[in-house]
Each structure stands twice: as C-alpha cells, then as structure tokens.
Amino acid sequence: MPDALNGLQQSLIRGAGNLFARSGKGNERLCVVNYHRILEHKDPLLESEPDVATFRWQMATLAKCFNVLPLHEAIALLGTGRMPPRAVCITFDDGYRSVHDLALPILKEYKLPATVFVTTGYIGGGSMWNDRIIEAVQNLPAGQLDLSELGLGAYSLASLGDRKQTVGKLTEASKYLPPKARLELIKRLDALVGEDIDNGLMLTPQMVINLDRAGIEIGAHTISHPILTSLDDDSSRVEIAGGKKDLEAIIGKPVRLFAYPNGKVGKDFDQRHTRMAEEAGFTAAFTTSVGAVTSTHDRFQLPRSRPWDKTPFLFALRLLRWLAWDERYDHAHDQYHTHDHTSTRPALAPQDGHAGREPHGKQPVMNNRVLLTAFHFPPQAASSGIQRTLSFSRHLGTNGWEPMVLSASPRAYSVQNPSQLASVPQQLVVRRAFALDTKRHIGIKGRYPEALALPDRWISWWFAAVPTGLSLIRKYKPQVLWSTFPIATSHLIALALHRMTGLPWVADFRDPMLQSSYPVSRPQRKIYAWIERETIMRCSAAVFTTHSARDSYRERFPMLAPEKFHVIENGYDEDGFGDQEPVPTKPGTRITLIHSGVLYQTGRDPSPFLQAIAALKAGGKVSADTLRVVLRAPGEIDEVQGMVDKCGVTDIVAVEPPVPYRAALSEMLAADALVVFQGTPFNTQIPAKIYEYFRARKPILGLVDTSGETCRVLRAAGFDSVASMDSCEAILPVLERFLDEVRSERAYVATEELIASSSRTHRASQLAAVLNQAVGNGV
C-alpha cells in the first residue's frame, strides 16, 4: 500500500467517523495519540518510534481524515455537545529534541496543534536512562552482557535479534528498580562502553520556548521521569509540582496539563498521585491506557496510546476503533480504574448516572454468539450464495453457537424474492445496513466512475455496516466475527470490525479472491489483493469450499500455519426439499434438462452447449418433442436469450426468470436430468448447486474444465458424463450419450452415503468446530 490514503479511503474514513458521531458513538469521544522520539531513519532497536517518513504520512492522514484539536481545548469541549466528529489530539512525551527539529516542521506543514510533555531534569543535557540502555546495547561488541553482579543476569549480544530482546528486557526490568539501583546499572553500562553517553537527544530551554511560540502546548512530565509508586509521597510531590514550576519559569505562562511517567493505571501511579496532580494546579492528567477519552472519565486519568500500524488505512481504522468503541478498554477501565472515593472532583462533564454506558437492566443472554456478515441473504434472489449463510444461521444453534446476521438493505439487490424470508428463523437477529448498487443507483445508463465501485459496486454498504456492526457487538457481545465472499466489501467490513474490537475473525473465502482473469480492472485487482492479504494475515481462520483453493492459499502464504486454512464445502438444505421426492423419468416422454443458476460469458458460457444442441437438432437426433432445456435464473436474461436465438434452438431451450428457492428445488426434482457449467476461471471452485443436484438424485451432465475441482468432485462421486465446457465438439458426443442413458434410465445418480455427507447440517457442525478453535474452546 502507498504511504498515503487515496480519495476513496479518505471518504470511507471520514464517512464512517461521521456516522459514528450521528449514531451517538463518536460525538463525545476524543482520541489522543502519543509519540516519543521521531527518527531521521528507521532504527531496528527503536521499532516503536516512527521515522520522519512514517510520521509524515501519519500527520497527513490526521490532517485529511480527522479533526485535530489543541489538547486543552478538546478537553474543555467534552460533555458540551460541541465536540466535532473524528476528534484527535497529538502528544509527545519526555522532551526529545527531535520533536523540535523533525516533528515541528511537519506539524507546521499540515497546520496541526500538539502538546509536548517535558521531563525537566534533562532539558539542555543528559540522556534518559532508557536511552542510555539503548545506546549501550548498540555500541557494545558482540558477545555476552553479564550483569549478574547487579542481580540482572546475562544477555546475548550475538545478533540483532538478541540485541532487541536485551533492550526490551533491560528496559522493562529497569522501570521498577529503585532509583539507586537503576543508576548503578547505567554506570555499569557506561563503563562497559567506555564513555558517559550524552548525544544531545533532549530539548534545550530555547527549543522549549520555540515550541511554545510555535503554538505547541507545553505540559509537565515530572523532573526525572520516575515510577511514582516507587517514591515516597514527599518525593512524588516534588516531582509532580517541581516539573510544572521549572517549565513555567522557562515559557513564562501556566502549565495546565500533566502526563504520568510510564502511565500504567494502578501500577505506575495511584490515587495519591492523581490528588497531587490536582493539588499542583493541573487541569487534567494523562495515562497510557488504550482507548478514547469520554466525558465520563476522571479528568486526572485520561487515556491515550501510541499508534503503531504500518499503513495509513490501518492507522486510520485504529483511531476510528477508539472513537467508535473499544470494549476491551471499557472492561479494563472498569477493572483497573484507581477510584478515589474521597475525591470530590467532577468528571469532565455533568453526568446523568450512565452517560457513555449501556443502560442498566436486563441485557441479552451472552453465550457463544457469532456475528455473520454477508451481502447475500434473503430476500436477495440472484445468487445461490445466500444458501450458505442462511443454512449456517439455521443450523449453528444446534452446534452450540447463536448466530446473528449483518446484511445489506434490500434496495441493494437487483433481484428480490420475498418468499425466501420465510426460511429465516424467527428468533434470528438480522440487521440490514444501508447500501446502494453503484450501477443501478448512481450510474447513468449502467455507466459509472470506477472509483465509486471499488472494491465492488456495493462499497456504500461499508459506511453504514461498520457502525451497525459495532452496535450489534456492543449489545450482544459475540465471541467471534465471520464474513463471507464473493462480495469483497463483506470482508472489508469485518476487517474494520475486527480492528475496532479485537474479536477473533473467521473469513469465509469460499473461492480464491484473485484469479487469473478476475478482477480484470487494474485498480480493482489492486484493492482486491490488499483486502485479500489483510484478511488472510489478520483473520483467525480462513475457510474455503474446495481443497484446491485451500492448498493454493497455503502455497501463497507459507509463513502461516497450515492449520489456519480450512475446507467447508457447500451443501444442500434438507428442509428445502421437505417431503418431496424425485419424479422418475417416464419412458417415451420428452426429456427435461435443467440448469439452475447464474451464467457468465466468461467461465459459465452456455454457447458451446447451445451449439451442440443445435447440431443434434440439425441431425434429427433431438427436437422440441424429445428434449426441453430450461436455463433458470441465468442472471442477464436478455443476454442469454440472445445466445439461444442465435443458435436457433428457441423451440428447445427456455430462458426463465428466478423462482422461489423451494420452487427451484421442486423443479430439479421434477426434471429428468441436471446440467452444471463451470469453466477454467473457476477451476478452484465448486458451484453450490452441485450438492443440491446430488440430493435431487438426478443424473448430472458436467460441462466443465476437465482439470478443475468441479470435474474432480463429479468423477469422485461417480459421475462420468463430463466434457469441456468451451468445446462444442467435446460436448456433442457426451451429450448424445448422456441423453440416451437418461432416456433408458441407465444414467448414474448420487449414492445415499454421498447425499448424507453433503448436507448443510453437517457443514454447520464443521463451521462450529472452526469457531470453537478461533475462540480457544478447542475443536
């Protein structure tokens, strides 16, 4: 991904943030991001610190997609109803000179305010103890660093990876050493390096003044950056109040804001220190807890966190997550908040007793819930793909999982079949988010700018589905997310929900997203590739409908465990068939051959099949009296009818519109035989109708790529009437033989064992096992 958001991504981020605000979930929340040093170039020992290039695209993202406010002004706005949507503040800790030399010019370029919390003991000279650890580990020769005499053990410096681990372990251990013991460590490291390191990392007094005059707010961060809980109360007061006085003497104005060193609530500071901060005259103080500031927070324990994402889009999504809702932070806040029951200070705004919280009272029962995100769901009627999600929603309950569905508004469907709604369980929670079809609703005579249809024509669904999904998650507390292709926006929605909530995510790819001939458009292919990779890398499990599709992803992502990739084939739903039985073929009557489902010019082109029928007709081997072919619900009916007309077989072949699902199954049961089209572009796919064909107990003619997955499944099941879909010459003899076998009742049908293993009930039990694995319940 480039180091900048494109116009579509910017619109997505701004639109989602505005929707959160209008829905009441983001208009009283403030996201505070936190930095320390800015590096001229990347440093492998300082991976958490951005270099100039990274900081630049982060600031560009904030300037283009968010409302960046001065920190003290933003705090004052909370609870007033006047906080703008997408509100963000920028802060820096410790007082590094890189804020002055490297960050300030970029902040000025984008006209962004910021606050710098300065540790005054290092102004004008010296290095903080953690920086001296890093400098020592960088400069020491390869070998072993033995600190056993200090009670800190020995550390390897043999490789870069070893040095990274050593820095991390020594820094974490040193945070909680008594000041005297930590000083002994620094002296020991200085002695080993051979010099007392002072590399001018920190701000000078004049730099502090320059920042203040440039509009950067100066906040206090103690004198020496101690862990306050390691000090006695008198020493803590000196650190908190003394740093404030030092800074006020430099800039000549009041210092209003304070940040706790290290900032872990209850561990690095407690209620004693929040009182000290208030007594010292600060108006607010900040922790390092993850999440957004709300009007219900104690103003002396306000959260903020470092952004660490590698791309602008994911960086922006993380901020949206904090602005929208972060359940894990809410729980942590409830558990670890250092309540001071003796304090009389107010929260940030008057409260009504439950501001920013879910109302108390009866809540939905929480037990193994899964949120299913799917575009294809009743009343959509143009794709058999609805049956996969619908059947999971019907059968997961018997396998210990309560599903709920996030789908699209019916207006997004070009073809609807309201009768399908009768198949949706009455107790199922279904939320349909606003969505438009770019082609039908925005296009002019079917033409539209491609940018409005990336990754697909239903990208508008994302804007409403993300806040709707967050609302469902907040109310029903599902344990896991599930999303399904072939609408790429579905995975994009789940990606956002996963990033915003941290919930495990099972991605149902069904088939490969990227194929040799699809997507054709370069921009669409590029964004498909990004969505595919982000989904594969971030989901807990990836599910496919064929073994070849699964194996292709294992090969493409060898760095991931093979166990991450699963196969759950499509199937048939027994309830759809009810008590209907197959109608036997009557000797001497006209044979009816049916294909039920969408056809395409690429991959499911019926033209060679129609040409073969025309050839049999011309040879007197079939006629309207002996053969009837029905192409049911082919999608573009006029286009397919044109193919039929062109081949001169309108008396034999009927192109018919969609019918209710049960009616389509009844039609299969009444047919004499069934046909499936699946060409080369879909070699790693198996059409869902195959399993319904099995259950119908009818002969099957497979017009396929003979090297593809569909052909493999048909032959493995015992069906040998298969031919290359693209060749009239290959189809002709197979079709003639197949019709003879059907007419004489010698054609093969599926075995009872195959039918039983192909049921949707069985597939739901397989998905339940994957969900259990994703949330750590075992399989």
mmCIF file of N, CA and C in Angstrom, residues 402-473:
data_model
loop_
_atom_site.group_PDB
_atom_site.id
_atom_site.type_symbol
_atom_site.label_atom_id
_atom_site.label_comp_id
_atom_site.label_asym_id
_atom_site.label_seq_id
_atom_site.Cartn_x
_atom_site.Cartn_y
_atom_site.Cartn_z
ATOM 1 N N GLU A 402 -24.957 -19.308 18.748
ATOM 2 C CA GLU A 402 -26.113 -18.484 18.407
ATOM 3 C C GLU A 402 -25.689 -17.434 17.393
ATOM 4 N N PRO A 403 -26.178 -17.512 16.142
ATOM 5 C CA PRO A 403 -25.754 -16.555 15.129
ATOM 6 C C PRO A 403 -26.603 -15.288 15.144
ATOM 7 N N MET A 404 -26.054 -14.227 14.604
ATOM 8 C CA MET A 404 -26.788 -13.017 14.240
ATOM 9 C C MET A 404 -26.206 -12.554 12.910
ATOM 10 N N VAL A 405 -26.981 -11.827 12.140
ATOM 11 C CA VAL A 405 -26.595 -11.522 10.767
ATOM 12 C C VAL A 405 -26.547 -10.022 10.539
ATOM 13 N N LEU A 406 -25.453 -9.568 9.915
ATOM 14 C CA LEU A 406 -25.312 -8.208 9.432
ATOM 15 C C LEU A 406 -25.315 -8.274 7.909
ATOM 16 N N SER A 407 -26.375 -7.756 7.291
ATOM 17 C CA SER A 407 -26.502 -7.820 5.842
ATOM 18 C C SER A 407 -26.803 -6.435 5.280
ATOM 19 N N ALA A 408 -27.165 -6.393 3.998
ATOM 20 C CA ALA A 408 -27.385 -5.129 3.308
ATOM 21 C C ALA A 408 -28.871 -4.839 3.158
ATOM 22 N N SER A 409 -29.184 -3.570 3.009
ATOM 23 C CA SER A 409 -30.560 -3.161 2.733
ATOM 24 C C SER A 409 -31.038 -3.816 1.437
ATOM 25 N N PRO A 410 -32.269 -4.306 1.400
ATOM 26 C CA PRO A 410 -32.775 -4.951 0.177
ATOM 27 C C PRO A 410 -32.702 -4.078 -1.069
ATOM 28 N N ARG A 411 -32.641 -2.754 -0.905
ATOM 29 C CA ARG A 411 -32.565 -1.886 -2.088
ATOM 30 C C ARG A 411 -31.293 -2.162 -2.892
ATOM 31 N N ALA A 412 -30.288 -2.771 -2.245
ATOM 32 C CA ALA A 412 -29.040 -3.050 -2.948
ATOM 33 C C ALA A 412 -29.143 -4.251 -3.881
ATOM 34 N N TYR A 413 -30.232 -5.024 -3.765
ATOM 35 C CA TYR A 413 -30.380 -6.238 -4.560
ATOM 36 C C TYR A 413 -31.113 -5.941 -5.860
ATOM 37 N N SER A 414 -30.536 -6.336 -6.965
ATOM 38 C CA SER A 414 -31.182 -6.113 -8.258
ATOM 39 C C SER A 414 -32.388 -7.027 -8.439
ATOM 40 N N VAL A 415 -32.354 -8.190 -7.812
ATOM 41 C CA VAL A 415 -33.470 -9.132 -7.878
ATOM 42 C C VAL A 415 -33.809 -9.574 -6.457
ATOM 43 N N GLN A 416 -35.097 -9.508 -6.104
ATOM 44 C CA GLN A 416 -35.531 -9.915 -4.774
ATOM 45 C C GLN A 416 -36.581 -11.010 -4.866
ATOM 46 N N ASN A 417 -36.588 -11.825 -3.829
ATOM 47 C CA ASN A 417 -37.581 -12.889 -3.732
ATOM 48 C C ASN A 417 -38.071 -12.926 -2.286
ATOM 49 N N PRO A 418 -39.106 -12.166 -1.971
ATOM 50 C CA PRO A 418 -39.578 -12.078 -0.579
ATOM 51 C C PRO A 418 -39.944 -13.423 0.030
ATOM 52 N N SER A 419 -40.307 -14.396 -0.795
ATOM 53 C CA SER A 419 -40.684 -15.702 -0.238
ATOM 54 C C SER A 419 -39.518 -16.352 0.509
ATOM 55 N N GLN A 420 -38.268 -15.963 0.161
ATOM 56 C CA GLN A 420 -37.100 -16.515 0.853
ATOM 57 C C GLN A 420 -37.085 -16.129 2.327
ATOM 58 N N LEU A 421 -37.741 -15.024 2.675
ATOM 59 C CA LEU A 421 -37.736 -14.575 4.068
ATOM 60 C C LEU A 421 -38.383 -15.585 5.004
ATOM 61 N N ALA A 422 -39.256 -16.426 4.472
ATOM 62 C CA ALA A 422 -39.898 -17.437 5.302
ATOM 63 C C ALA A 422 -38.891 -18.458 5.823
ATOM 64 N N SER A 423 -37.717 -18.559 5.158
ATOM 65 C CA SER A 423 -36.685 -19.516 5.581
ATOM 66 C C SER A 423 -35.801 -18.970 6.692
ATOM 67 N N VAL A 424 -35.908 -17.670 6.982
ATOM 68 C CA VAL A 424 -35.086 -17.062 8.029
ATOM 69 C C VAL A 424 -35.700 -17.377 9.389
ATOM 70 N N PRO A 425 -34.943 -17.969 10.314
ATOM 71 C CA PRO A 425 -35.501 -18.279 11.635
ATOM 72 C C PRO A 425 -36.075 -17.041 12.317
ATOM 73 N N GLN A 426 -37.243 -17.180 12.930
ATOM 74 C CA GLN A 426 -37.916 -16.027 13.530
ATOM 75 C C GLN A 426 -37.098 -15.391 14.647
ATOM 76 N N GLN A 427 -36.351 -16.200 15.400
ATOM 77 C CA GLN A 427 -35.595 -15.664 16.534
ATOM 78 C C GLN A 427 -34.254 -15.078 16.118
ATOM 79 N N LEU A 428 -33.883 -15.200 14.843
ATOM 80 C CA LEU A 428 -32.581 -14.727 14.387
ATOM 81 C C LEU A 428 -32.531 -13.194 14.372
ATOM 82 N N VAL A 429 -31.471 -12.635 14.971
ATOM 83 C CA VAL A 429 -31.252 -11.188 14.923
ATOM 84 C C VAL A 429 -30.627 -10.856 13.574
ATOM 85 N N VAL A 430 -31.304 -10.031 12.792
ATOM 86 C CA VAL A 430 -30.816 -9.617 11.476
ATOM 87 C C VAL A 430 -30.837 -8.089 11.419
ATOM 88 N N ARG A 431 -29.707 -7.486 11.052
ATOM 89 C CA ARG A 431 -29.638 -6.039 10.863
ATOM 90 C C ARG A 431 -29.199 -5.778 9.429
ATOM 91 N N ARG A 432 -29.968 -4.943 8.752
ATOM 92 C CA ARG A 432 -29.687 -4.633 7.346
ATOM 93 C C ARG A 432 -29.237 -3.178 7.252
ATOM 94 N N ALA A 433 -27.974 -2.985 6.926
ATOM 95 C CA ALA A 433 -27.402 -1.642 6.855
ATOM 96 C C ALA A 433 -27.623 -1.038 5.471
ATOM 97 N N PHE A 434 -27.756 0.265 5.460
ATOM 98 C CA PHE A 434 -27.977 0.993 4.201
ATOM 99 C C PHE A 434 -26.922 0.621 3.171
ATOM 100 N N ALA A 435 -27.356 0.391 1.928
ATOM 101 C CA ALA A 435 -26.429 0.078 0.838
ATOM 102 C C ALA A 435 -27.077 0.414 -0.492
ATOM 103 N N LEU A 436 -26.248 0.849 -1.427
ATOM 104 C CA LEU A 436 -26.691 1.127 -2.789
ATOM 105 C C LEU A 436 -25.866 0.291 -3.756
ATOM 106 N N ASP A 437 -26.436 0.054 -4.929
ATOM 107 C CA ASP A 437 -25.722 -0.571 -6.039
ATOM 108 C C ASP A 437 -25.254 0.560 -6.947
ATOM 109 N N THR A 438 -23.947 0.750 -7.033
ATOM 110 C CA THR A 438 -23.410 1.875 -7.815
ATOM 111 C C THR A 438 -23.957 1.873 -9.237
ATOM 112 N N LYS A 439 -24.047 0.703 -9.830
ATOM 113 C CA LYS A 439 -24.503 0.622 -11.225
ATOM 114 C C LYS A 439 -25.940 1.079 -11.366
ATOM 115 N N ARG A 440 -26.815 0.644 -10.484
ATOM 116 C CA ARG A 440 -28.242 0.945 -10.640
ATOM 117 C C ARG A 440 -28.631 2.289 -10.044
ATOM 118 N N HIS A 441 -28.012 2.656 -8.935
ATOM 119 C CA HIS A 441 -28.460 3.848 -8.224
ATOM 120 C C HIS A 441 -27.667 5.113 -8.552
ATOM 121 N N ILE A 442 -26.444 4.956 -9.021
ATOM 122 C CA ILE A 442 -25.596 6.123 -9.278
ATOM 123 C C ILE A 442 -25.237 6.230 -10.762
ATOM 124 N N GLY A 443 -25.153 5.090 -11.429
ATOM 125 C CA GLY A 443 -24.748 5.090 -12.832
ATOM 126 C C GLY A 443 -25.795 5.720 -13.748
ATOM 127 N N ILE A 444 -25.344 6.129 -14.896
ATOM 128 C CA ILE A 444 -26.212 6.677 -15.947
ATOM 129 C C ILE A 444 -26.183 5.688 -17.108
ATOM 130 N N LYS A 445 -27.335 5.076 -17.371
ATOM 131 C CA LYS A 445 -27.440 4.025 -18.385
ATOM 132 C C LYS A 445 -26.413 2.918 -18.136
ATOM 133 N N GLY A 446 -26.257 2.582 -16.866
ATOM 134 C CA GLY A 446 -25.364 1.498 -16.491
ATOM 135 C C GLY A 446 -23.900 1.868 -16.431
ATOM 136 N N ARG A 447 -23.532 3.123 -16.729
ATOM 137 C CA ARG A 447 -22.139 3.551 -16.709
ATOM 138 C C ARG A 447 -21.891 4.404 -15.460
ATOM 139 N N TYR A 448 -20.712 4.221 -14.852
ATOM 140 C CA TYR A 448 -20.404 4.929 -13.615
ATOM 141 C C TYR A 448 -18.889 4.989 -13.448
ATOM 142 N N PRO A 449 -18.379 5.967 -12.690
ATOM 143 C CA PRO A 449 -16.935 6.042 -12.436
ATOM 144 C C PRO A 449 -16.477 4.819 -11.640
ATOM 145 N N GLU A 450 -15.406 4.212 -12.070
ATOM 146 C CA GLU A 450 -14.928 3.007 -11.395
ATOM 147 C C GLU A 450 -14.575 3.284 -9.943
ATOM 148 N N ALA A 451 -14.115 4.499 -9.655
ATOM 149 C CA ALA A 451 -13.734 4.826 -8.275
ATOM 150 C C ALA A 451 -14.891 4.681 -7.303
ATOM 151 N N LEU A 452 -16.138 4.741 -7.810
ATOM 152 C CA LEU A 452 -17.311 4.596 -6.952
ATOM 153 C C LEU A 452 -17.720 3.139 -6.777
ATOM 154 N N ALA A 453 -16.949 2.238 -7.353
ATOM 155 C CA ALA A 453 -17.285 0.812 -7.262
ATOM 156 C C ALA A 453 -16.050 -0.008 -6.905
ATOM 157 N N LEU A 454 -15.254 0.504 -5.985
ATOM 158 C CA LEU A 454 -14.077 -0.221 -5.518
ATOM 159 C C LEU A 454 -14.206 -0.481 -4.020
ATOM 160 N N PRO A 455 -14.101 -1.721 -3.581
ATOM 161 C CA PRO A 455 -13.713 -2.892 -4.363
ATOM 162 C C PRO A 455 -14.827 -3.483 -5.218
ATOM 163 N N ASP A 456 -16.077 -3.060 -4.964
ATOM 164 C CA ASP A 456 -17.194 -3.587 -5.741
ATOM 165 C C ASP A 456 -18.313 -2.554 -5.757
ATOM 166 N N ARG A 457 -19.408 -2.873 -6.416
ATOM 167 C CA ARG A 457 -20.497 -1.907 -6.596
ATOM 168 C C ARG A 457 -21.261 -1.614 -5.306
ATOM 169 N N TRP A 458 -20.961 -2.330 -4.254
ATOM 170 C CA TRP A 458 -21.724 -2.171 -3.002
ATOM 171 C C TRP A 458 -20.867 -1.595 -1.877
ATOM 172 N N ILE A 459 -19.825 -0.824 -2.240
ATOM 173 C CA ILE A 459 -18.935 -0.246 -1.234
ATOM 174 C C ILE A 459 -19.691 0.685 -0.289
ATOM 175 N N SER A 460 -20.809 1.276 -0.733
ATOM 176 C CA SER A 460 -21.602 2.144 0.149
ATOM 177 C C SER A 460 -22.082 1.399 1.383
ATOM 178 N N TRP A 461 -22.223 0.100 1.272
ATOM 179 C CA TRP A 461 -22.646 -0.734 2.409
ATOM 180 C C TRP A 461 -21.688 -0.572 3.586
ATOM 181 N N TRP A 462 -20.393 -0.399 3.303
ATOM 182 C CA TRP A 462 -19.375 -0.313 4.356
ATOM 183 C C TRP A 462 -19.684 0.821 5.324
ATOM 184 N N PHE A 463 -20.076 1.968 4.785
ATOM 185 C CA PHE A 463 -20.266 3.159 5.616
ATOM 186 C C PHE A 463 -21.291 2.935 6.725
ATOM 187 N N ALA A 464 -22.374 2.243 6.402
ATOM 188 C CA ALA A 464 -23.425 2.013 7.399
ATOM 189 C C ALA A 464 -23.214 0.712 8.153
ATOM 190 N N ALA A 465 -22.597 -0.272 7.497
ATOM 191 C CA ALA A 465 -22.452 -1.592 8.125
ATOM 192 C C ALA A 465 -21.486 -1.568 9.300
ATOM 193 N N VAL A 466 -20.422 -0.766 9.219
ATOM 194 C CA VAL A 466 -19.459 -0.749 10.322
ATOM 195 C C VAL A 466 -20.091 -0.224 11.613
ATOM 196 N N PRO A 467 -20.747 0.947 11.626
ATOM 197 C CA PRO A 467 -21.402 1.359 12.869
ATOM 198 C C PRO A 467 -22.535 0.433 13.283
ATOM 199 N N THR A 468 -23.265 -0.130 12.307
ATOM 200 C CA THR A 468 -24.328 -1.076 12.656
ATOM 201 C C THR A 468 -23.724 -2.313 13.308
ATOM 202 N N GLY A 469 -22.611 -2.795 12.755
ATOM 203 C CA GLY A 469 -21.935 -3.947 13.353
ATOM 204 C C GLY A 469 -21.428 -3.659 14.749
ATOM 205 N N LEU A 470 -20.866 -2.474 14.950
ATOM 206 C CA LEU A 470 -20.403 -2.106 16.290
ATOM 207 C C LEU A 470 -21.555 -2.063 17.286
ATOM 208 N N SER A 471 -22.705 -1.583 16.829
ATOM 209 C CA SER A 471 -23.880 -1.560 17.693
ATOM 210 C C SER A 471 -24.298 -2.968 18.081
ATOM 211 N N LEU A 472 -24.292 -3.885 17.120
ATOM 212 C CA LEU A 472 -24.627 -5.282 17.413
ATOM 213 C C LEU A 472 -23.631 -5.890 18.401
ATOM 214 N N ILE A 473 -22.353 -5.604 18.183
ATOM 215 C CA ILE A 473 -21.312 -6.160 19.057
ATOM 216 C C ILE A 473 -21.464 -5.621 20.470
#
